[in-house]
CSV table of N, CA and C in Angstrom, one decimal:
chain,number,residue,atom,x,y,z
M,36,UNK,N,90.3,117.3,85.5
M,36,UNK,CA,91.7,117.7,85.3
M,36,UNK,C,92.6,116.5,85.8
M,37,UNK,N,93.4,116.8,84.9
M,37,UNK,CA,94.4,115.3,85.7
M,37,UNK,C,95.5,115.5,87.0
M,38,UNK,N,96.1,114.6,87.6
M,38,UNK,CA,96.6,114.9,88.7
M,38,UNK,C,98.2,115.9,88.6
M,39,UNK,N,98.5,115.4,87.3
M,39,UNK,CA,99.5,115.9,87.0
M,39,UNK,C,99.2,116.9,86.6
M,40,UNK,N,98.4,117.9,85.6
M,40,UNK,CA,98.3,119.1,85.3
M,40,UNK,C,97.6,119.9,86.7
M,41,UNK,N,97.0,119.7,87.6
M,41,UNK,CA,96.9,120.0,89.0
M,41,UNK,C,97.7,120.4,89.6
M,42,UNK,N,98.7,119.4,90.0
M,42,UNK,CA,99.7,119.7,90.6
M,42,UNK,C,101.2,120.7,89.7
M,43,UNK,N,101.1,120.9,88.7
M,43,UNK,CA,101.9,121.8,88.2
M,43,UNK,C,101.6,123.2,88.1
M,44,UNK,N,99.7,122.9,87.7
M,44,UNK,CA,99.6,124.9,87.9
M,44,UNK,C,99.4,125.0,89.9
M,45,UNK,N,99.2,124.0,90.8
M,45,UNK,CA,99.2,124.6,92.0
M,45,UNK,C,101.1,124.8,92.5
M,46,UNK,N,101.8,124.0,91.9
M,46,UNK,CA,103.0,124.2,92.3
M,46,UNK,C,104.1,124.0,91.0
M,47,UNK,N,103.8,125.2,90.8
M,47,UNK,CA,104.5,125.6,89.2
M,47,UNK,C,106.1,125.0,89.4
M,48,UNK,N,106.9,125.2,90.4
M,48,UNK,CA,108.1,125.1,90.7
M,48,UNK,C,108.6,124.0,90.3
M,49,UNK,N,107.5,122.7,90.1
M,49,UNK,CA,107.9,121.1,89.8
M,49,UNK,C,108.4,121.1,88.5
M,50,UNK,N,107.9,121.8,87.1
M,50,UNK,CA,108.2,122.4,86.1
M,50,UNK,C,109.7,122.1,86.6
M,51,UNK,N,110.5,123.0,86.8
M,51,UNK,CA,112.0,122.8,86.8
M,51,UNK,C,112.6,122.1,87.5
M,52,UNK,N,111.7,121.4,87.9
M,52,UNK,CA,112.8,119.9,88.9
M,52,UNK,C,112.4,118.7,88.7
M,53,UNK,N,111.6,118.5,88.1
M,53,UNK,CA,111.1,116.4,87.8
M,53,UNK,C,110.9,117.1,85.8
M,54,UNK,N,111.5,115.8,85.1
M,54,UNK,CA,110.9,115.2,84.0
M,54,UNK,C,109.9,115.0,84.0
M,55,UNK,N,109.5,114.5,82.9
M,55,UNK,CA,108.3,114.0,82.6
M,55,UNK,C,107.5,112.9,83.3
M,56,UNK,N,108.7,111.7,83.4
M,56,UNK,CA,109.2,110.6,83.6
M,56,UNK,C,109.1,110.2,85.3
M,57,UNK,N,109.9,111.2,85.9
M,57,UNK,CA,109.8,111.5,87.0
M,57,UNK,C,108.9,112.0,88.0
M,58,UNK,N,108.2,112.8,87.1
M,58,UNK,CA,106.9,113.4,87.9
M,58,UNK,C,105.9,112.2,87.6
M,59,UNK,N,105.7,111.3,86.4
M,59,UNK,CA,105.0,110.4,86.7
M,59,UNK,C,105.2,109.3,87.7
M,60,UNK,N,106.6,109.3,87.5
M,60,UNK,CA,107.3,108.1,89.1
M,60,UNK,C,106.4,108.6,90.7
M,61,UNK,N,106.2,110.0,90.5
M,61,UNK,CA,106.3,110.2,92.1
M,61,UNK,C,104.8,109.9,91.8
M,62,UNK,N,104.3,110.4,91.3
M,62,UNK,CA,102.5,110.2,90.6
M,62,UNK,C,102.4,109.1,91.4
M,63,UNK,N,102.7,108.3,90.6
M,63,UNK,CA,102.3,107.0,90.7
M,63,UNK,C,102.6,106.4,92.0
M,64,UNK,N,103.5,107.0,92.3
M,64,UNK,CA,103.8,106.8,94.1
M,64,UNK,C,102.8,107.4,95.1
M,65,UNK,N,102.7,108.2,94.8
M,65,UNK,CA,101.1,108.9,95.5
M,65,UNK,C,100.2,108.3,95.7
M,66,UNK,N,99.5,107.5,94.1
M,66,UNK,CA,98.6,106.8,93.9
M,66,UNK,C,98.4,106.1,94.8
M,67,UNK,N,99.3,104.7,94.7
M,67,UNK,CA,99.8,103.6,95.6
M,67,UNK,C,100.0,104.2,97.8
M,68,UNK,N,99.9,105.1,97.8
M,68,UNK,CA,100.2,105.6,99.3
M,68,UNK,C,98.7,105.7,99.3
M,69,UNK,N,98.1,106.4,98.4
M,69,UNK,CA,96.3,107.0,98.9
M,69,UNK,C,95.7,105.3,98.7
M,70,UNK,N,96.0,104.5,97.7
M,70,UNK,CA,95.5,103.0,97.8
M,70,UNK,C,95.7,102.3,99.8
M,71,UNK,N,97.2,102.7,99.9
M,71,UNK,CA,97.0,101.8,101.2
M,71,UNK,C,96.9,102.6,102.0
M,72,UNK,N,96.5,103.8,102.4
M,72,UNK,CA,96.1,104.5,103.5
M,72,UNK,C,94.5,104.5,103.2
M,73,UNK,N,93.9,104.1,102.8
M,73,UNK,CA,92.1,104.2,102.3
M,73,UNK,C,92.1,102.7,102.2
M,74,UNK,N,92.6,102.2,102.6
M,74,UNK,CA,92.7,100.5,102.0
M,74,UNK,C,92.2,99.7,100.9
M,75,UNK,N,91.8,100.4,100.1
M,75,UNK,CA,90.9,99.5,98.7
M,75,UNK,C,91.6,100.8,97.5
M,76,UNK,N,91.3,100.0,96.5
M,76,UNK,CA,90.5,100.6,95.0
M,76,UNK,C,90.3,101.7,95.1
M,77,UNK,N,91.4,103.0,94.3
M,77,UNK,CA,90.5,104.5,94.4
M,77,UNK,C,90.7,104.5,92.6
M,78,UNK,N,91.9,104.5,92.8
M,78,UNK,CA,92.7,104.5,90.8
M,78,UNK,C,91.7,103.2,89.7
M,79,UNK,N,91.2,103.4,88.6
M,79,UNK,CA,90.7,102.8,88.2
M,79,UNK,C,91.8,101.5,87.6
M,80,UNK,N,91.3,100.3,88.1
M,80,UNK,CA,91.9,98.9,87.3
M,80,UNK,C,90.9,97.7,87.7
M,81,UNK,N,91.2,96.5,86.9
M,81,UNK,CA,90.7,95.7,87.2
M,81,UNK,C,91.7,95.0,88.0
M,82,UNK,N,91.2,94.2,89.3
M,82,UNK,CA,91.8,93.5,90.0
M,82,UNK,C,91.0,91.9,90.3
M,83,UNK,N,92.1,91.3,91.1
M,83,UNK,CA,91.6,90.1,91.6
M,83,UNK,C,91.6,89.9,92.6
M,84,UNK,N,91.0,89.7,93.6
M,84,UNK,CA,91.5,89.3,95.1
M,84,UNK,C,90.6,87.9,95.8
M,85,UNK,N,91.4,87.5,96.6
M,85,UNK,CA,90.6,86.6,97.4
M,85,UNK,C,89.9,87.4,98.3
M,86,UNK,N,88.6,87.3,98.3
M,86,UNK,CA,88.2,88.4,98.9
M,86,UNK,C,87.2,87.1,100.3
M,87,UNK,N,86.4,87.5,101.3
M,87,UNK,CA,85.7,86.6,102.4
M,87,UNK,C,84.6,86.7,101.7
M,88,UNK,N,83.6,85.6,101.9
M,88,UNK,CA,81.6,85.7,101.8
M,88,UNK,C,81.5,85.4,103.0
M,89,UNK,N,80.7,86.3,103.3
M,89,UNK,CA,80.2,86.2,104.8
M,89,UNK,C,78.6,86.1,104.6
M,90,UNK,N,78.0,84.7,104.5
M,90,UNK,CA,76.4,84.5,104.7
M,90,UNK,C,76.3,84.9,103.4
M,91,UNK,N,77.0,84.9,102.2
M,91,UNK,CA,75.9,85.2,100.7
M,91,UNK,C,76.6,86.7,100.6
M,92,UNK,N,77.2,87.4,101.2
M,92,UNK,CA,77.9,89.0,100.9
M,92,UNK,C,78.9,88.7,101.1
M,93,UNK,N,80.2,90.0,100.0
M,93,UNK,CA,81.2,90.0,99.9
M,93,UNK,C,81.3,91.6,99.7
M,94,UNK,N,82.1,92.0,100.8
M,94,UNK,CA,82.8,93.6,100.7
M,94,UNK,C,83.9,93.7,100.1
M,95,UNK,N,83.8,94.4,98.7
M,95,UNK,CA,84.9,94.8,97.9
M,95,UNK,C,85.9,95.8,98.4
M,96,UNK,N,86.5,95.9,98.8
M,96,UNK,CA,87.6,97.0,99.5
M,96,UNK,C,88.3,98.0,98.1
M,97,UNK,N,87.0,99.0,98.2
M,97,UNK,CA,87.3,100.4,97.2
M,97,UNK,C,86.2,101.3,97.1
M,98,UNK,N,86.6,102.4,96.6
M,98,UNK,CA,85.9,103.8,96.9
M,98,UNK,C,84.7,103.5,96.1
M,99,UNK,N,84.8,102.8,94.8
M,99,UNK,CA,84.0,103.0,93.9
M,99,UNK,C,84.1,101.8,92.8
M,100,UNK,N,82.8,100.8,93.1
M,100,UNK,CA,83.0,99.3,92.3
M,100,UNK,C,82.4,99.8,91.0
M,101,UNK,N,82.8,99.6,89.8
M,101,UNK,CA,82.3,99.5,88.9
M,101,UNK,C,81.5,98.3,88.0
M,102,UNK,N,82.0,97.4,88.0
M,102,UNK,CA,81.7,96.1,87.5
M,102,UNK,C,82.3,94.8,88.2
M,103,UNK,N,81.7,93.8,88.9
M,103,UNK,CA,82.2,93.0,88.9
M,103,UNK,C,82.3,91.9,88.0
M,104,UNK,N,83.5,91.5,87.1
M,104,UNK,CA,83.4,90.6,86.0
M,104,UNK,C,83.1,88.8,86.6
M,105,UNK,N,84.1,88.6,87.2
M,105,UNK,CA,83.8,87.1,87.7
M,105,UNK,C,83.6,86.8,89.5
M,106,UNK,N,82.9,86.1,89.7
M,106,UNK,CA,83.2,85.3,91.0
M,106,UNK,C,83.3,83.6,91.1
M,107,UNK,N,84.6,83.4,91.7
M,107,UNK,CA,84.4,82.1,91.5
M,107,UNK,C,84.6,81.3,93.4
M,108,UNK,N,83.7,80.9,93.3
M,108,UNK,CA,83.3,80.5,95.1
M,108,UNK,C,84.6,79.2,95.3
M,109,UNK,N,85.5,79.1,95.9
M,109,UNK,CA,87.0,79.0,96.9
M,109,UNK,C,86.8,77.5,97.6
M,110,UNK,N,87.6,76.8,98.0
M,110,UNK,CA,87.3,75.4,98.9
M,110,UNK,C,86.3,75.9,99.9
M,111,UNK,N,85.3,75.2,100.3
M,111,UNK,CA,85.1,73.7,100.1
M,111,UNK,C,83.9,73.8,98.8
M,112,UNK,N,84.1,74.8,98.2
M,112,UNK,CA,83.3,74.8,96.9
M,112,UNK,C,83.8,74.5,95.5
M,113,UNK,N,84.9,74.2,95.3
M,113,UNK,CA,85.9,73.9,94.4
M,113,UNK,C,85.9,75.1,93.0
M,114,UNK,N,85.8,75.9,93.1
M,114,UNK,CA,86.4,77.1,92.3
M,114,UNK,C,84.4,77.3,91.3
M,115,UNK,N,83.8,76.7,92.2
M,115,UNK,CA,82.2,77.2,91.5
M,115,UNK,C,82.2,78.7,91.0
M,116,UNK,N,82.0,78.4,90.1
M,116,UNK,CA,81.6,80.5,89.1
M,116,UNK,C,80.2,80.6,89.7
M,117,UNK,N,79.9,81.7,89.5
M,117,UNK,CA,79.0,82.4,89.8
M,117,UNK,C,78.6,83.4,88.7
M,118,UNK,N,77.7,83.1,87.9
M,118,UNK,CA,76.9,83.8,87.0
M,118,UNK,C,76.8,85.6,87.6
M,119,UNK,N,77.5,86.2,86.9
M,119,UNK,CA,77.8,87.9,87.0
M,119,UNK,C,76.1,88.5,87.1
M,120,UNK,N,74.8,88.0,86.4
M,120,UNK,CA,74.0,88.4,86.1
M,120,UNK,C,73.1,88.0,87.3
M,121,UNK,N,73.6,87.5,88.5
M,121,UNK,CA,72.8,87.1,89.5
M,121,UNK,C,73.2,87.6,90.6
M,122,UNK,N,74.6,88.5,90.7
M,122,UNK,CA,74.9,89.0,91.7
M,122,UNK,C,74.1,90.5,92.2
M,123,UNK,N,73.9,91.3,93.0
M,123,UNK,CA,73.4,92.0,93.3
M,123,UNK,C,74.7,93.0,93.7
M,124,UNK,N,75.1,94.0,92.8
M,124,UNK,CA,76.6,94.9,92.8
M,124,UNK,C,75.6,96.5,93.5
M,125,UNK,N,76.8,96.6,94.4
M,125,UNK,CA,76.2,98.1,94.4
M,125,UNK,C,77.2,99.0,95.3
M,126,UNK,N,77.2,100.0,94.4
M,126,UNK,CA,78.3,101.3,94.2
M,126,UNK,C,79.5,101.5,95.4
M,127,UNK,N,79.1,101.0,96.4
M,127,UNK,CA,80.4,101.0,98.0
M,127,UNK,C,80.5,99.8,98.3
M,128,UNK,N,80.6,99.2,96.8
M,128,UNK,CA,81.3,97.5,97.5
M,128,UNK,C,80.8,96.5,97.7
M,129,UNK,N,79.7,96.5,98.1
M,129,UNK,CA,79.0,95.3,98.3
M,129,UNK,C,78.4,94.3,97.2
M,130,UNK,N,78.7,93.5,97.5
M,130,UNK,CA,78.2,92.2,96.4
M,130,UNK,C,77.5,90.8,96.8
M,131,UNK,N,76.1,91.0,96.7
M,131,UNK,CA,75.2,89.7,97.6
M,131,UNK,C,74.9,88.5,96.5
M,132,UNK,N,75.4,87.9,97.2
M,132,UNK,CA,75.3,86.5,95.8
M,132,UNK,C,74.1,85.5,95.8
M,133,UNK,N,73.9,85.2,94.9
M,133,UNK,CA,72.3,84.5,95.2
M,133,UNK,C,72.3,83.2,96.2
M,134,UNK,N,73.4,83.1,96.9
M,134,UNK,CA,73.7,81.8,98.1
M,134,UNK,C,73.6,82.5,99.1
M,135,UNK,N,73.6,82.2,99.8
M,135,UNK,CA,74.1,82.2,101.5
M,135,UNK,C,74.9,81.5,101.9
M,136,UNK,N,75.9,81.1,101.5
M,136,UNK,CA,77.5,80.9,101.7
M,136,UNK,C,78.4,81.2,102.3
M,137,UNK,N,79.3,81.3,103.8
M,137,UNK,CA,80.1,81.6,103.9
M,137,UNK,C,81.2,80.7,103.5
M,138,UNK,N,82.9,81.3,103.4
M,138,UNK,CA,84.0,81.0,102.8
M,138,UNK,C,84.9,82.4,102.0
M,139,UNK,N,85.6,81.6,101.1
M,139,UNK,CA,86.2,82.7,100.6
M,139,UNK,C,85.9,82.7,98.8
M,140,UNK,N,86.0,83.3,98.3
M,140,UNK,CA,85.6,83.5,96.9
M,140,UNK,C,86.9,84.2,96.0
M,141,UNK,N,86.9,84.5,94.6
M,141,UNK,CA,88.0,84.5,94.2
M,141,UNK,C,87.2,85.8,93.3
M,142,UNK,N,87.6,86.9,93.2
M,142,UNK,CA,86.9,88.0,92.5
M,142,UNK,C,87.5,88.7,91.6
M,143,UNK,N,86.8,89.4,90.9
M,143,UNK,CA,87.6,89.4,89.3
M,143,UNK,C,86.8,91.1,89.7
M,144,UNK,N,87.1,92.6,89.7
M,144,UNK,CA,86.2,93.7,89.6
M,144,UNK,C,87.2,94.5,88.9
M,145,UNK,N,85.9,95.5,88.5
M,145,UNK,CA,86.4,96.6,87.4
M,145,UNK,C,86.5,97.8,88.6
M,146,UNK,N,87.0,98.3,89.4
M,146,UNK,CA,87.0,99.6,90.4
M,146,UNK,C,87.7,100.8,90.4
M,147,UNK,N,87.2,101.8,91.4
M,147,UNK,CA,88.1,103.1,91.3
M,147,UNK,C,87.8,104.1,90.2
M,148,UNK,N,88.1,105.6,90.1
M,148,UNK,CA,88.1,106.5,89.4
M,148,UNK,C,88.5,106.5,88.6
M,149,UNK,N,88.4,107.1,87.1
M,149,UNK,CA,88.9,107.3,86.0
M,149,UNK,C,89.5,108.4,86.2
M,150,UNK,N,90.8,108.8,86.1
M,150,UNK,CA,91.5,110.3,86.2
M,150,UNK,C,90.8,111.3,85.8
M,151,UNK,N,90.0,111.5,85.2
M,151,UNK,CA,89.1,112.7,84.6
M,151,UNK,C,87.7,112.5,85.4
M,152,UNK,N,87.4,111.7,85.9
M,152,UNK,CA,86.5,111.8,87.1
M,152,UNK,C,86.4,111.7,88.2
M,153,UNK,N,88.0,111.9,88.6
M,153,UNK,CA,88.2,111.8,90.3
M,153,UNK,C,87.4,113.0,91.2
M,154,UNK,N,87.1,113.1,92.0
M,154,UNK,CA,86.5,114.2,92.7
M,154,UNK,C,87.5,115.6,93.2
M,155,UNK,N,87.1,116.2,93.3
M,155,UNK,CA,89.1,117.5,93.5
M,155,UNK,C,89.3,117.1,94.8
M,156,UNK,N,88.7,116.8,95.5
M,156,UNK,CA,89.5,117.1,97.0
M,156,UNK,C,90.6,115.0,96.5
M,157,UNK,N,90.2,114.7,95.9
M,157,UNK,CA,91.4,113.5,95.9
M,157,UNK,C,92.3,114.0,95.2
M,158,UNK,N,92.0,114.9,93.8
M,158,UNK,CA,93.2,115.3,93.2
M,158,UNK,C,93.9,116.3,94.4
M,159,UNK,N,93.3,117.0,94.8
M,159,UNK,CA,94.1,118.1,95.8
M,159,UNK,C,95.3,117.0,96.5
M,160,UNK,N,94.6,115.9,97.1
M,160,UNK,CA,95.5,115.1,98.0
M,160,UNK,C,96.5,114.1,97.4
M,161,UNK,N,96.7,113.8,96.5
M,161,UNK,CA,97.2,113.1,95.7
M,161,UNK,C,98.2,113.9,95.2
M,162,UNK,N,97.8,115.1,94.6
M,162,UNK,CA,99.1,116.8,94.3
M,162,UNK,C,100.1,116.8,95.8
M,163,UNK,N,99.2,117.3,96.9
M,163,UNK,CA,100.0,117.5,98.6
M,163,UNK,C,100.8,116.3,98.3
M,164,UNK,N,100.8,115.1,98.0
M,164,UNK,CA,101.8,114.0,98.9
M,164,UNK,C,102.3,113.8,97.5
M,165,UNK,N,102.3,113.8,96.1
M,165,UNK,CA,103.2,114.4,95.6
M,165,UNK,C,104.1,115.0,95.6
M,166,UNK,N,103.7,116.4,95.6
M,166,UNK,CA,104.5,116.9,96.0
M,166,UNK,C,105.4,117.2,97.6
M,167,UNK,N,104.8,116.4,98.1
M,167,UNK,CA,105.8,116.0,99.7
M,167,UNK,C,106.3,115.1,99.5
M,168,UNK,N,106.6,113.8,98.8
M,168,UNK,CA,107.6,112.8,98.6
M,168,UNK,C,108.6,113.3,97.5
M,169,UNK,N,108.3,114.5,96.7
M,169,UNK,CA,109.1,114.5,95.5
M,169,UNK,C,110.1,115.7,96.5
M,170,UNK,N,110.0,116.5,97.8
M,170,UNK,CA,110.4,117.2,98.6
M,170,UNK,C,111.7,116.1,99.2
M,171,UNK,N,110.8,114.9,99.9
M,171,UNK,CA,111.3,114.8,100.6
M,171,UNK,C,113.1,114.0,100.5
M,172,UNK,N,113.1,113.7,99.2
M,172,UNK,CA,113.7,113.0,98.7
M,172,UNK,C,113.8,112.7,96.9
M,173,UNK,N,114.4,113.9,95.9
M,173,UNK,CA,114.5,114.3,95.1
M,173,UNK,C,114.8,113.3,94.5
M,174,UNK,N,116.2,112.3,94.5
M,174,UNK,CA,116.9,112.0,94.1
M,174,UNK,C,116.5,110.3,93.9
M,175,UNK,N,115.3,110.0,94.5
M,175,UNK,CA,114.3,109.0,94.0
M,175,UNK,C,114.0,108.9,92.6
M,176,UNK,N,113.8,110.2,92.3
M,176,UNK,CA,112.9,110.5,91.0
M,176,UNK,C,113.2,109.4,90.0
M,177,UNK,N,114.4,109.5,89.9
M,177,UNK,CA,115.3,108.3,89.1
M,177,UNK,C,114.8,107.1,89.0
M,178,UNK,N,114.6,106.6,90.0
M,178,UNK,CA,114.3,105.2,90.5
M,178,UNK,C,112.9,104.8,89.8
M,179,UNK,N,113.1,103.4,89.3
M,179,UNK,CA,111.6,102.7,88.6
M,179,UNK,C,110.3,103.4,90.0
M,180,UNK,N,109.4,103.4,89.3
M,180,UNK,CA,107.8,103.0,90.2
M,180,UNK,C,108.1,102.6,90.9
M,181,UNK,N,108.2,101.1,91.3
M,181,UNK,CA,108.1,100.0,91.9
M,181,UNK,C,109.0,100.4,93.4
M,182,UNK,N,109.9,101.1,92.8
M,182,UNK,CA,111.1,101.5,93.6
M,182,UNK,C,110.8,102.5,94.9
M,183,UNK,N,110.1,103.7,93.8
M,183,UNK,CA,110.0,104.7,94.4
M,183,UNK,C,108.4,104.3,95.7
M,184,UNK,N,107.8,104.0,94.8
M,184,UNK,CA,106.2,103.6,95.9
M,184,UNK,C,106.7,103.2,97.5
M,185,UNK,N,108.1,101.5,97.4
M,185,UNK,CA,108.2,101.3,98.1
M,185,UNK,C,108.8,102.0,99.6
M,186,UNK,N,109.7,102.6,98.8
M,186,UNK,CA,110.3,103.6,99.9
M,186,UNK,C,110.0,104.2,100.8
M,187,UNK,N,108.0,105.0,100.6
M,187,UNK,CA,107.6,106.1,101.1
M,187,UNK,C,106.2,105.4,102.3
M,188,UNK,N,106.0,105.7,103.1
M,188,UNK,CA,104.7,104.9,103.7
M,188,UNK,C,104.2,105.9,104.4
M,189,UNK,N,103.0,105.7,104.8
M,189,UNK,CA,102.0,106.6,105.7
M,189,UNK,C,102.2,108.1,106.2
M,190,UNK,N,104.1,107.6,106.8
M,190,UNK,CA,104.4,109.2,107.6
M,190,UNK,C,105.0,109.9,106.2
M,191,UNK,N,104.5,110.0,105.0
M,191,UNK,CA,105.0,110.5,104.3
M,191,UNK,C,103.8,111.1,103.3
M,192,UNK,N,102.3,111.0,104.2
M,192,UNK,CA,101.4,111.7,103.6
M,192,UNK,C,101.4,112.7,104.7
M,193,UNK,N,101.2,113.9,104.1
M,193,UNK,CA,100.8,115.3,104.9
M,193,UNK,C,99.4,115.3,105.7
M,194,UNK,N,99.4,115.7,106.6
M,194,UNK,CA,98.1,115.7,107.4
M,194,UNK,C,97.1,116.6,106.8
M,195,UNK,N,97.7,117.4,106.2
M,195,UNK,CA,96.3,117.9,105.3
M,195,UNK,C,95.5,116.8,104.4
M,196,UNK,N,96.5,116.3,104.0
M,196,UNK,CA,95.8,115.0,102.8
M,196,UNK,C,95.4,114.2,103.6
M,197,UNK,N,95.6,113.6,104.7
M,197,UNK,CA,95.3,112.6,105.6
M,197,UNK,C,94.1,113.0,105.5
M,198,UNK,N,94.0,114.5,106.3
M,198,UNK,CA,92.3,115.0,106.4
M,198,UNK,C,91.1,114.6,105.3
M,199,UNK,N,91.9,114.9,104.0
M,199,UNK,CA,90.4,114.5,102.9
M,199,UNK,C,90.8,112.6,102.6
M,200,UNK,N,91.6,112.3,102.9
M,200,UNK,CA,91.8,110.8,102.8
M,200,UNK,C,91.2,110.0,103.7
M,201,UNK,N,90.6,110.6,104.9
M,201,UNK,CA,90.0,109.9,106.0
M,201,UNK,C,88.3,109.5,105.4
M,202,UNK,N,88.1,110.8,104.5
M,202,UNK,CA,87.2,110.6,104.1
M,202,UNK,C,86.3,109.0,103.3
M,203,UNK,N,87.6,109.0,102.6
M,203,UNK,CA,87.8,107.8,102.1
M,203,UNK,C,88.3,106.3,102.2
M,204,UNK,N,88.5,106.0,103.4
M,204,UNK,CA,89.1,105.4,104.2
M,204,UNK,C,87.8,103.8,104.2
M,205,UNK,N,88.3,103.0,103.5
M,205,UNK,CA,87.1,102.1,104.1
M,205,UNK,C,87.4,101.0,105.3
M,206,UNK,N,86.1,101.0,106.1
M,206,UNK,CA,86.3,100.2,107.6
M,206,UNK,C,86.7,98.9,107.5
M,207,UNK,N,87.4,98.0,106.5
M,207,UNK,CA,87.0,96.8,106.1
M,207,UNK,C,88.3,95.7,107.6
């Protein structure tokens, strides 16, 4: 079920107060709040980050790696690739490289849930701070994404949601 049809039959009332448009705004604000309070990857995209190798491993910061497409190893190694077919990927992040290398590396991953395969207690938490940012301040709705995400931070997730977000929280 998706996050938006969730949160409409648990709080029918949004129906007559956000657009379409709008309720995606706050959506997507939510998203972005459960990304930096869990600190990695929950929403599926491909990203890039300078991520650390520590001794030949590198901790992906996300709920759920799916593919890592590229690694390319950082000074004093001068942007060396790393053949995808020699890495050792596995499901909470971890990625051991056929070196024992420390430094920094430049990473290319596929992570995070597919909306139709998030688990419910994220949908549940993702609906709660939804619908608590779209409470707390209506008149956001209007405002780009970009806009609205920035506005809202940590004390703007409900402690109930904190609860199943702790879950997911990585130590990184």
């Amino acid at each position: 079920m998706s996050i938006a049809l969730y949160l409409l039959s648990r709080f029918p009332e949004m129906w007559n107060v956000l657009s379409e448009s709008e309720l995606a705004a706050f959506i997507s604000a939510a998203k972005g709040l459960i990304e930096r309070y869990v600190g990695g990857t929950v929403f599926r995209s491909v990203v890039t980050r300078k991520l650390f190798v520590s001794e030949g491993s590198i901790l992906v910061p996300t709920v759920k790696l799916n593919e890592v497409q590229n690694v390319q190893l950082l000074y004093p190694y001068d942007h060396f690739a790393i053949n995808t077919q020699d890495l050792q990927v596995f499901d909470n992040g971890l990625v051991v490289l056929p070196y024992s290398v420390t430094g920094y590396a430049l990473v290319t991953f596929d992570a995070g849930y597919d909306e139709d395969e998030l688990p419910a207690d994220l949908i549940e938490a993702a609906a709660q701070i939804t619908y608590h940012i779209a409470n707390l301040n209506p008149q956001l709705a209007s405002a780009t994404v970009g806009n609205v995400s920035m506005r809202f931070n940590e004390n703007s997730i409900p402690s109930s949601a904190k609860e199943i977000l702790d879950n997911y929280r990585l130590g990184l």
